[in-house]
Coordinates of C-alpha atoms and ligand atoms in Angstrom, one line a residue:
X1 CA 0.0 0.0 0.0
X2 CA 1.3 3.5 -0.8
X3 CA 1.6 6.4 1.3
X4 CA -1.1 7.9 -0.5
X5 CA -3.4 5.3 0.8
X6 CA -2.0 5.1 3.9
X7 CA -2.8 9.0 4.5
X8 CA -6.6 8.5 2.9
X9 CA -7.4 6.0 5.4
X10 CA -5.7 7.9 8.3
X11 CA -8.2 10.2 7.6
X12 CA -11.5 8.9 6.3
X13 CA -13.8 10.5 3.9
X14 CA -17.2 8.1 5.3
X15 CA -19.2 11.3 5.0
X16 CA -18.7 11.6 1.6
X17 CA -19.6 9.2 -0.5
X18 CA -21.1 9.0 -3.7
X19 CA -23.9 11.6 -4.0
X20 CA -23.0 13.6 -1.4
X21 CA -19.4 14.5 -2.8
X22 CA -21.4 15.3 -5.9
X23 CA -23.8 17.5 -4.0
X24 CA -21.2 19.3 -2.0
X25 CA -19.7 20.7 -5.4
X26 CA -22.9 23.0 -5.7
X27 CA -23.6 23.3 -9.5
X28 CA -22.3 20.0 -10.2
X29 CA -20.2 21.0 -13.2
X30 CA -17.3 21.3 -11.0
X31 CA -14.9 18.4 -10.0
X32 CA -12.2 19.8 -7.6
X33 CA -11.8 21.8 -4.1
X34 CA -10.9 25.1 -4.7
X35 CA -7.3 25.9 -3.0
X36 CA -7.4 29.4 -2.7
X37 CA -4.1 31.4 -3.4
X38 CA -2.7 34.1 -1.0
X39 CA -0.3 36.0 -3.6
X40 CA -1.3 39.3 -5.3
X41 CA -2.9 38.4 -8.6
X42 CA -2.4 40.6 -11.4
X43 CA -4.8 42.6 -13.4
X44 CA -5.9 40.4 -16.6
X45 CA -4.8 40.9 -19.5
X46 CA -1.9 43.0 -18.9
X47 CA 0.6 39.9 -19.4
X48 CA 1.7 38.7 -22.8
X49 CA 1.0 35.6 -23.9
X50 CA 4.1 33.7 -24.0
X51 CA 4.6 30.8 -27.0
X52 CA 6.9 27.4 -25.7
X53 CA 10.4 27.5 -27.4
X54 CA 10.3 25.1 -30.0
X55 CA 12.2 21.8 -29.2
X56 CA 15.3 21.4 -31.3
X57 CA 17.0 18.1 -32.2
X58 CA 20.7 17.3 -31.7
X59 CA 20.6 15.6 -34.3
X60 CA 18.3 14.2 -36.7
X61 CA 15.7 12.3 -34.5
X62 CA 17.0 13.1 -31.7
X63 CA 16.2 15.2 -28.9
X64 CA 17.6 16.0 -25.4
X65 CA 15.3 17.4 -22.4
X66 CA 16.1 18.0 -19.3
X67 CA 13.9 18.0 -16.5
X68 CA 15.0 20.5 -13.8
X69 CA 14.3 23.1 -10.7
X70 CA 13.6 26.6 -12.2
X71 CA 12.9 29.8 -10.6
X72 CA 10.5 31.8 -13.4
X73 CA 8.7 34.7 -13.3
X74 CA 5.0 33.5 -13.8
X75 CA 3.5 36.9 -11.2
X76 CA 4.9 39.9 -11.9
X77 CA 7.7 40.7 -9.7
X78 CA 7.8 37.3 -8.1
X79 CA 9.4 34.5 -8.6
X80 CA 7.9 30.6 -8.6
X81 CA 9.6 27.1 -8.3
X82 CA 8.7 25.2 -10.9
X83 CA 9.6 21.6 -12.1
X84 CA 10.1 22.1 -15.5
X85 CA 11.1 20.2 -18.8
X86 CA 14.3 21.9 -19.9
X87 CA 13.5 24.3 -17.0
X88 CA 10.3 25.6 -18.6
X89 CA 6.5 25.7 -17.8
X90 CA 5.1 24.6 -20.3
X91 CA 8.1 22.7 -21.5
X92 CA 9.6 22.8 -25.4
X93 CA 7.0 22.1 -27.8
X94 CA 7.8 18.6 -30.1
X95 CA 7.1 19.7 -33.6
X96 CA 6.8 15.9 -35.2
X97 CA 5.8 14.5 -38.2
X98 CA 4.3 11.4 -39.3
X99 CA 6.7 9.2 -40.6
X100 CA 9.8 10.5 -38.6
X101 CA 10.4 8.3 -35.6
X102 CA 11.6 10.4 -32.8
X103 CA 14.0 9.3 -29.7
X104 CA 13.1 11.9 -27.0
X105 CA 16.2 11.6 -24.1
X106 CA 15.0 12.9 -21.3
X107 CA 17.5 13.5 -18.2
X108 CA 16.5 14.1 -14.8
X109 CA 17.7 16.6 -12.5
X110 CA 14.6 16.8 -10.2
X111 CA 14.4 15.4 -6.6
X112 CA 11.6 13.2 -7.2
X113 CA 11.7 10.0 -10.0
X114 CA 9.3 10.4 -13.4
X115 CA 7.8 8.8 -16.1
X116 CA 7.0 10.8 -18.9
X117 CA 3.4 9.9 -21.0
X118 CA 3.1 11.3 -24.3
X119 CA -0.9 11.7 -24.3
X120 CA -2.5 11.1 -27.9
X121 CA 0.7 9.2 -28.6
X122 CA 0.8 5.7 -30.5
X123 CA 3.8 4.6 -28.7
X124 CA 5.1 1.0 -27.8
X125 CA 4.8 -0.4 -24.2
X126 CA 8.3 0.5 -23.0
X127 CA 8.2 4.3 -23.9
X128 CA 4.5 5.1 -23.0
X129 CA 5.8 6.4 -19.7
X130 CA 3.8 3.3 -17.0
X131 CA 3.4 4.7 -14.2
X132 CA 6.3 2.4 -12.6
X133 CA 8.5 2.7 -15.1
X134 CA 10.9 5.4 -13.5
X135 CA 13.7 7.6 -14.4
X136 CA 15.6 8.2 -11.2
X137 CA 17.3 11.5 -10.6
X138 CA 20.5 11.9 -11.8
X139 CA 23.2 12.9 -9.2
X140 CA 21.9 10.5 -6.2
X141 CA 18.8 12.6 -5.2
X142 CA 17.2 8.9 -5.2
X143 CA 16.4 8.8 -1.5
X144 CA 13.1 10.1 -2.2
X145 CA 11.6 6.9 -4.0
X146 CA 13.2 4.5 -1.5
X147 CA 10.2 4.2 0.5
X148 CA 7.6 4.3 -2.9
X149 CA 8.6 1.3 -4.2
X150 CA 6.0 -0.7 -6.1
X151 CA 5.6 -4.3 -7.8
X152 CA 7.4 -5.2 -10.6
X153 CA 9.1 -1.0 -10.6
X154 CA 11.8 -0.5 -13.2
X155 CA 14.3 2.2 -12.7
X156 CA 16.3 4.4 -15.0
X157 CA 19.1 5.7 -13.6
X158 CA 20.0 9.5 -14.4
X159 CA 18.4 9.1 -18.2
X160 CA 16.2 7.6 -20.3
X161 CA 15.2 7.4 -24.0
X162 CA 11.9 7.4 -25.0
X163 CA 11.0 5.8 -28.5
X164 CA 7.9 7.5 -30.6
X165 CA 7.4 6.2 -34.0
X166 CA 5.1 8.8 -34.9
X167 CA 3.0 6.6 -37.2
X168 CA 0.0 8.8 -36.5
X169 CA -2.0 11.2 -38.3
X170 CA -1.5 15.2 -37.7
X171 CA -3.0 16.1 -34.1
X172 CA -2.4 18.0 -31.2
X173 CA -0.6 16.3 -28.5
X174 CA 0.7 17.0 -25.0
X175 CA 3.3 15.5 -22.5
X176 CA 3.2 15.4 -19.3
X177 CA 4.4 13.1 -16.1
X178 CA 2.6 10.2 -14.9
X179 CA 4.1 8.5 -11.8
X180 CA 2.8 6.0 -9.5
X181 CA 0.7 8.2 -7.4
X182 CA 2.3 11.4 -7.7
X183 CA 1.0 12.8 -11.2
X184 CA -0.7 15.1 -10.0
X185 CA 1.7 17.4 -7.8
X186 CA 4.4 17.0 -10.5
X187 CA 2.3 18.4 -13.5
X188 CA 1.0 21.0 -10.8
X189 CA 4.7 21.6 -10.2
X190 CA 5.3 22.2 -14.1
X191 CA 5.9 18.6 -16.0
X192 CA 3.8 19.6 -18.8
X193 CA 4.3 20.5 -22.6
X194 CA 2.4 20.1 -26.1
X195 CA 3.9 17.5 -28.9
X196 CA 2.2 18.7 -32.6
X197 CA 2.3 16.3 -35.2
X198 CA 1.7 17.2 -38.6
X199 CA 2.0 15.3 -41.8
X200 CA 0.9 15.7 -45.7
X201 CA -2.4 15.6 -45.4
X202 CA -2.8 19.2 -42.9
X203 CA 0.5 20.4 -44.9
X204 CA -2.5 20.6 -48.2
X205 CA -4.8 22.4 -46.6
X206 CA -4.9 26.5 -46.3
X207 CA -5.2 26.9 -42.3
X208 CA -3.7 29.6 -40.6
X209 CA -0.3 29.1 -39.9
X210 CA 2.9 30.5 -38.2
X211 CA 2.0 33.6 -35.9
X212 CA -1.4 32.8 -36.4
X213 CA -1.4 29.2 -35.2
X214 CA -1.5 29.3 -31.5
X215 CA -1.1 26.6 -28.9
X216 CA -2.9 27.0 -25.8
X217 CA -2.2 25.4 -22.6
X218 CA -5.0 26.4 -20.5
X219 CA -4.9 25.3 -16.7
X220 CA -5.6 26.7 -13.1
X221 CA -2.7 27.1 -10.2
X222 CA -2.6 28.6 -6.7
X223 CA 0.5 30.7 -5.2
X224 CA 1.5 31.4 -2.0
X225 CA 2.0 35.1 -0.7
X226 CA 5.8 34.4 -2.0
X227 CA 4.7 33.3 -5.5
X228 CA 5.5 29.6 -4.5
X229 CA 2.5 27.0 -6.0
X230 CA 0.5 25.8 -3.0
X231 CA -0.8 22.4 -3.6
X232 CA -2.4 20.7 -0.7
X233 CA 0.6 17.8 0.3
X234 CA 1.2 16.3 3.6
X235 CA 3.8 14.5 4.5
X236 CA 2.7 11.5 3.6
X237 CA 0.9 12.2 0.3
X238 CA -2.5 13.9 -0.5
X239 CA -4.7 16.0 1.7
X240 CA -7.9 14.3 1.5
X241 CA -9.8 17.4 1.8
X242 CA -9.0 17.5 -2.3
X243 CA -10.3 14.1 -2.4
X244 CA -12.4 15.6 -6.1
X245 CA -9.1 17.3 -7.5
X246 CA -7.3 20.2 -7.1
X247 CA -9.0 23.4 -8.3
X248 CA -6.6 26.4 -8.4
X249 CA -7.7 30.4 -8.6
X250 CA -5.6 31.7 -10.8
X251 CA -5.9 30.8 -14.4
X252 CA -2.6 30.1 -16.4
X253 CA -2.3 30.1 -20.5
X254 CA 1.1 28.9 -21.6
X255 CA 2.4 29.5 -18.0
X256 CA 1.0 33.2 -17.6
X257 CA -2.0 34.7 -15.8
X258 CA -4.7 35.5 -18.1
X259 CA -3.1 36.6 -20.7
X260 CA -3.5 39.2 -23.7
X261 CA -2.1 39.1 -27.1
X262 CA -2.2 41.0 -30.1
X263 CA -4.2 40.1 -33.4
X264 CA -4.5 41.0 -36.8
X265 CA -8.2 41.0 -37.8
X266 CA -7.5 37.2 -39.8
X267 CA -7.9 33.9 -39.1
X268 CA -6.3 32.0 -36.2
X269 CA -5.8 28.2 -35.2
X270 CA -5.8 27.8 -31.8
X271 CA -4.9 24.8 -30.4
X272 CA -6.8 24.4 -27.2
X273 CA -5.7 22.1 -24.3
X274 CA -7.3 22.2 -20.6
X275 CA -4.4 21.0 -18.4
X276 CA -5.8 21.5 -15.7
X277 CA -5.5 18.8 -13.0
X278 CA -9.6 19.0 -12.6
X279 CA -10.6 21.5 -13.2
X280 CA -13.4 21.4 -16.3
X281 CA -13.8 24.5 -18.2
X282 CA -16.6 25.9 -20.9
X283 CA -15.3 28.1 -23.0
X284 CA -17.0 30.9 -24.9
X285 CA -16.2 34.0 -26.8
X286 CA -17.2 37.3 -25.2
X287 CA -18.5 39.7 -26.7
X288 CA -19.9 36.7 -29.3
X289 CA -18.8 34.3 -31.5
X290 CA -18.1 31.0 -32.9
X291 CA -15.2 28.3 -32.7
X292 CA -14.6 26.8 -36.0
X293 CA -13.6 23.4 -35.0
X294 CA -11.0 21.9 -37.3
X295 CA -9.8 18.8 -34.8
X296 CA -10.2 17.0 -31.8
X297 CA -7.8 15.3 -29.7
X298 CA -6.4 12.6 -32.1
X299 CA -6.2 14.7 -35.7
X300 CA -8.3 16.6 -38.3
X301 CA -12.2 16.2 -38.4
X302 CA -13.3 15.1 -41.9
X303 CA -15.8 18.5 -41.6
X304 CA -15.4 21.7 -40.0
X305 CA -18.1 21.9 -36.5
X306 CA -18.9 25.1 -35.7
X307 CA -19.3 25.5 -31.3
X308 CA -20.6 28.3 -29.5
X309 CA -18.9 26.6 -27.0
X310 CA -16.8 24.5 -26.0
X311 CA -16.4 21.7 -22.7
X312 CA -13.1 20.7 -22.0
X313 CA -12.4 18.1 -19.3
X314 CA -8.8 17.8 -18.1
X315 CA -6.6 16.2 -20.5
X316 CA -8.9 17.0 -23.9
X317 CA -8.0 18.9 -26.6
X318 CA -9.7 21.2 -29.5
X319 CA -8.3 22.5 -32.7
X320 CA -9.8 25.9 -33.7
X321 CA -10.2 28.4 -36.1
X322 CA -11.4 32.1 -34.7
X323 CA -12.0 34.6 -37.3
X324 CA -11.1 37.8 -36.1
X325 CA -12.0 39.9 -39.1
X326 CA -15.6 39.3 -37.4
X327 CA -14.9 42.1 -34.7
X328 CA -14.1 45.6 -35.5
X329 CA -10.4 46.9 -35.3
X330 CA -9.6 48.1 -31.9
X331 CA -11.9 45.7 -30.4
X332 CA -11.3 42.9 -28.2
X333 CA -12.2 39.6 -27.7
X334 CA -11.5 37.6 -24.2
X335 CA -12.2 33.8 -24.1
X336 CA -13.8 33.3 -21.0
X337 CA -14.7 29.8 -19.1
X338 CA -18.6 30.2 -18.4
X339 CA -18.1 27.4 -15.6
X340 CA -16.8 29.3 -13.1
X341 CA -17.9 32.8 -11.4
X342 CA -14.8 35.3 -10.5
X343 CA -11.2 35.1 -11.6
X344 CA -11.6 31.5 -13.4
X345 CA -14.5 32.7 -15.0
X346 CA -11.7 34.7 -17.4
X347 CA -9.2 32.6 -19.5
X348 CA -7.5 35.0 -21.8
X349 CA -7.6 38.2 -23.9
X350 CA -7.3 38.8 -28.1
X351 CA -7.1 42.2 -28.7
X352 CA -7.4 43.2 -32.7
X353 CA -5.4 45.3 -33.4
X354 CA -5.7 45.9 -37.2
X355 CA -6.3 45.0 -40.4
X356 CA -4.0 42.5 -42.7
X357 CA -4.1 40.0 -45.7
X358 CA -5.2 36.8 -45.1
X359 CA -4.8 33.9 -47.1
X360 CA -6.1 31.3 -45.2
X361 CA -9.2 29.6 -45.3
X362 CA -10.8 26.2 -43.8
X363 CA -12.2 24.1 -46.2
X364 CA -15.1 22.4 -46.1
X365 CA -13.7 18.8 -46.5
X366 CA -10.3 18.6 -44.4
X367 CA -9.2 14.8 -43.9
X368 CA -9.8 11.8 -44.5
X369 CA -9.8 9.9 -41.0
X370 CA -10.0 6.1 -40.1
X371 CA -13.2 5.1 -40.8
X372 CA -16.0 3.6 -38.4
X373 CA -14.5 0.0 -37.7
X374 CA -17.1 -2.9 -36.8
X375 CA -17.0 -4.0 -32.8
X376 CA -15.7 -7.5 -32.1
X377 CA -17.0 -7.2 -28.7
X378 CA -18.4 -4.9 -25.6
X379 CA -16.8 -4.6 -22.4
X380 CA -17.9 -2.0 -19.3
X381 CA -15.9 0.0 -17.0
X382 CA -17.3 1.4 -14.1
X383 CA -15.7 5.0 -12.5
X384 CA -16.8 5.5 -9.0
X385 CA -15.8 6.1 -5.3
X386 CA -15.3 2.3 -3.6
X387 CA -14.9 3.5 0.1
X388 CA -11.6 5.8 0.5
X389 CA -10.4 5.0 -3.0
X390 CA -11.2 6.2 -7.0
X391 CA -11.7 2.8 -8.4
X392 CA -12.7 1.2 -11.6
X393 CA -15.0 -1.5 -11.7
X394 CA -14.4 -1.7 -7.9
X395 CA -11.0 -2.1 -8.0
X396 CA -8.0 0.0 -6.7
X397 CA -5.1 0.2 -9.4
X398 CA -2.4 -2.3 -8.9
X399 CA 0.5 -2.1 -11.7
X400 CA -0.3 -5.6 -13.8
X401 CA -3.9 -6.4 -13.2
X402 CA -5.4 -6.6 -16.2
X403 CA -8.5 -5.9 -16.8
X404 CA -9.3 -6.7 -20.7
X405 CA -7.1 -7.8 -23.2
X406 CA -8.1 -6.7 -26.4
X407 CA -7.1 -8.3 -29.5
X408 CA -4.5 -5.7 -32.1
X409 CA -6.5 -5.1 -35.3
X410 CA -9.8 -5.1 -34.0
X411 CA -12.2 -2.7 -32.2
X412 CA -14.2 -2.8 -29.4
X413 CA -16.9 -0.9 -27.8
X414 CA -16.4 0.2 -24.4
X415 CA -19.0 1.4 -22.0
X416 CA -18.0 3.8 -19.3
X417 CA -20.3 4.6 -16.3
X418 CA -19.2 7.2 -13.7
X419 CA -20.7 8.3 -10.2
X420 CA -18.8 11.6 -10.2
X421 CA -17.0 13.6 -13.8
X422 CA -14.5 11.3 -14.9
X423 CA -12.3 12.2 -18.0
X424 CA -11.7 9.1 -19.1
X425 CA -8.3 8.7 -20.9
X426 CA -6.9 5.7 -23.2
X427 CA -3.6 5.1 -23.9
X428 CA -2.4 3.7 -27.0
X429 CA -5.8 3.5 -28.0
X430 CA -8.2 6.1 -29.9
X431 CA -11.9 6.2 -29.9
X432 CA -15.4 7.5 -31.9
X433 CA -18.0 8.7 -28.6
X434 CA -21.0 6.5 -30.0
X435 CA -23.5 7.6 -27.9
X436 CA -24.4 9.6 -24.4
X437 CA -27.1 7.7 -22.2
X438 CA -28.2 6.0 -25.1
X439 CA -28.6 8.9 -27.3
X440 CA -26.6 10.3 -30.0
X441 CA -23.3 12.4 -28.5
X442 CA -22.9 16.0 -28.4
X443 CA -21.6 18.1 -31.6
X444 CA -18.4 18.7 -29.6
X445 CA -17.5 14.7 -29.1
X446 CA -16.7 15.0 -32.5
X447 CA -13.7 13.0 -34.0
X448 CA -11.3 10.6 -32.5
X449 CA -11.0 11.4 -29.5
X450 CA -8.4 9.8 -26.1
X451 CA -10.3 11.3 -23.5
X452 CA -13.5 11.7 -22.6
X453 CA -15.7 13.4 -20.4
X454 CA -18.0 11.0 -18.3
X455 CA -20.3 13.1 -16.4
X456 CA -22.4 12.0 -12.9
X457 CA -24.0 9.1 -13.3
X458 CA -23.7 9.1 -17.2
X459 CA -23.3 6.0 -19.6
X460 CA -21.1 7.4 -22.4
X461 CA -20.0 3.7 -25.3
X462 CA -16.8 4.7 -26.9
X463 CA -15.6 2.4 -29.8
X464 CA -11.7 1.9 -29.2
X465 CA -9.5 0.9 -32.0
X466 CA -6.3 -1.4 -31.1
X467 CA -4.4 -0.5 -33.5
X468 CA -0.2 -0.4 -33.5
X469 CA 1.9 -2.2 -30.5
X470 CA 1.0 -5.1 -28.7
X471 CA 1.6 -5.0 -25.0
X472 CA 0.3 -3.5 -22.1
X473 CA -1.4 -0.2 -21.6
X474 CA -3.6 2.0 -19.5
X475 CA -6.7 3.5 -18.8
X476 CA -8.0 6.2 -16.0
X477 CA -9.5 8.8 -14.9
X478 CA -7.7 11.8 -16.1
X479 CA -8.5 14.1 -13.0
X480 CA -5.0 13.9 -11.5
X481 CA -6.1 13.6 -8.4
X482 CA -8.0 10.6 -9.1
X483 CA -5.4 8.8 -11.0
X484 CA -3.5 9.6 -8.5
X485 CA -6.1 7.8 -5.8
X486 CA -5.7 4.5 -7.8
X487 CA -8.6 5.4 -10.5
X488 CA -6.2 3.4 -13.3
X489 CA -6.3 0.2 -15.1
X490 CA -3.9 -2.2 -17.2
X491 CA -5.1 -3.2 -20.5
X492 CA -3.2 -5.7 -22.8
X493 CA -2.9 -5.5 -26.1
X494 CA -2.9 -9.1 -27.8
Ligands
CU1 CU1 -12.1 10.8 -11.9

């Protein structure tokens, strides 16, 4: 038993179960406890929106990344400890493309061990980043993990090579760490970055580009009166008063309080990502206006969706196009999260700030994706609150129980039932949402999809495809917290 589950028993949670917790959230589109900062928050919109450095290769193929302590400047005039890939939150962005494998050596220099998850990624077994599989810090700092040992734990010493074939279509992708139980305070602490794979088939079509294509990394943080993050640890792992997740109050896009940035009145891709360790967002344009969905978690959309808004669970991503010739010069444009009152209520600001050629355009066929494949079989998995633990189908997470073993080539539908909001993540794996409660699924499950957002007591079928490594995967519960309280499974690919 961890220390995590140690600490949860220690202090019991018997009030809360089931309906209650759900009822104690108020408007029930919220998953986490809000941990209220104590540092002076800035005015929004006054900070620019920074853009990742693009990751370079040492040489072809090849990257180097090092994860390390940084002191950064995320409030104005104070400084934060982060953990960061290369030093940087978010960390370097991947640019990939299909059909270029890519060996990702990543070194770390933190105190703690990792394992690094590329999320959307078709990746073998060995480099998926299993939550046991462990680079230990270089330098001796391994004192930390003596005590965390786990069945069947592998550990990297110093450095470790991750191996991505990149035999996937164009899509946006992120990486972030996934450790045995302590996910959710390292991406809190920083471990977090987008991967973008593109290939021929985006490469034809006329969507913005360059300074116009933007990745967002949307998520929520606390600080201290010091500008450290806060994150509710004991000693011996989680507080259990954040037994729903972790909500913070101040909203972060590429590592900076509600930012602002500059547009010409033209089109812009955004790719949208909610980081966030639970918190679930609703975005919307204020003062109007529509998203232009191009993609979804796992590549281009065969047809352009057009959202008012737009849910995003923790770990999902949308591709966008925003047409900012649609306000007048001058204007601006803020993308606001209409599931929060208050500071998270705001996200980030566009102001237009004139006129300029635009050349772009989104067509009204864009891709070509995999299509429908025929179930072999139907299996259920069941997200709920078994006493003091997250479980699936009852069962608290033990590396190398399996749960199903689905057969490489085939398809199957999976049916995922929840007691509380569960984004529900696949790895390897992608999926089409077939249906909501029996009913078709909303415009924005459009697409292949990895995550998905299971909502109280809702029955959302998903129809998986098995398709590229055999071996053995995951699936959970992408609120951090929740992962982090054993809400993960081992599936084998056969
Ligand atoms: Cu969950």
């Amino acid at each position: 038993m961890s220390a995590r589950r140690a600490g949860l028993s220690r202090r019991g949670f018997l009030g809360m179960l089931g309906g209650t917790a759900l009822a104690a959230t108020g408007c029930g589109e919220v998953a986490g406890e809000l941990l209220t900062g104590s540092a002076p928050m800035p005015a929004p919109f006054t900070v620019p929106l920074p853009i990742p450095q693009v990751a370079r290769p040492v040489s072809p193929g090849l990257y180097e990344v090092t994860q390390r302590v940084a002191r950064v400047e995320i409030l104005p005039g104070l400084r934060t400890e982060v953990w960061g890939y290369d030093g940087t939150f978010p960390g370097p962005t991947f640019e990939l493309r299909r059909g270029e494998p890519a060996t990702v050596r990543v070194r770390n220099e933190l105190p703690v061990p990792t394992s690094t998850h590329l999320h959307g990624g078709v990746t073998p077994p060995g480099s998926d980043g299993y939550p046991t599989d462990l680079v230990i810090p270089a330098g001796g700092h391994s004192g930390h993990s003596a005590h965390m040992t786990h069945p069947g734990e592998v550990h990297h010493e110093g450095t470790k090579d991750y191996r991505y074939p990149v035999g996937q279509r164009a899509a946006t992708l992120w990486y972030h760490d996934h450790r045995m139980d302590y996910t959710a305070p390292s991406v809190w602490q920083g471990l977090a970055g987008f991967a973008l794979v593109r290939d021929e088939e985006e490469d034809a079509l006329p969507l913005p580009a360059g300074e116009r294509e933007l990745p967002l990394l949307i998520c929520d943080r606390s600080f201290a009166e010091d500008g450290s993050l806060r994150y509710p640890r004991t000693h011996e792992g989680h507080d259990s008063d954040y037994m729903e997740g972790v909500e913070g109050d101040v909203i972060l896009v590429n590592g900076a309080p509600w930012p602002v940035h500059e547009v010409t009145a033209t089109r812009y891709r955004l790719r949208l990502l909610n980081a966030s360790n639970a918190r679930r967002l609703r975005l919307r344009l204020a003062p109007g206006g529509r998203f232009t969905q191009i993609g979804s978690d796992s590549g281009l959309l065969a047809a352009p969706v057009r959202h008012d808004t737009l849910p995003m669970a923790p770990g999902e991503r949308y591709d966008v196009v925003v047409d900012f010739s649609a306000y007048p010069v001058g204007s601006t444009v803020t993308l606001v999260n209409t599931l929060a009152d208050g500071p998270a209520g705001q996200i980030m600001r566009f102001v237009v700030a004139r006129r300029a050629k635009d050349d772009s355009a989104v067509p009204t066929t864009l891709s070509r994706p995999p299509e429908r494949p025929v179930p072999v079989t139907t299996r259920s998995f069941d997200f709920r609150r078994t006493g003091q633990s997250w479980t699936i189908n009852g069962r608290v997470y033990r590396p190398g129980d399996l749960l199903a073993r689905p057969r490489l080539g085939t398809a199957e539908v999976w049916r995922l039932t929840s007691d509380f909001h569960h984004p529900v993540h696949l790895h390897l794996a992608h999926f089409l949402v077939l249906a909501r409660n029996g009913r078709p699924p909303a415009a924005t499950d459009a697409g292949w999809k990895d995550t998905v957002d299971v909502r109280p007591y809702e029955v959302v079928d998903v129809l998986a495809r098995f398709e590229g490594y055999r071996g053995r995967y995951m699936l959970h519960c992408h609120n951090l917290e929740h992962e982090d309280m054993a809400m993960m499974a081992d599936f084998e690919v056969v």
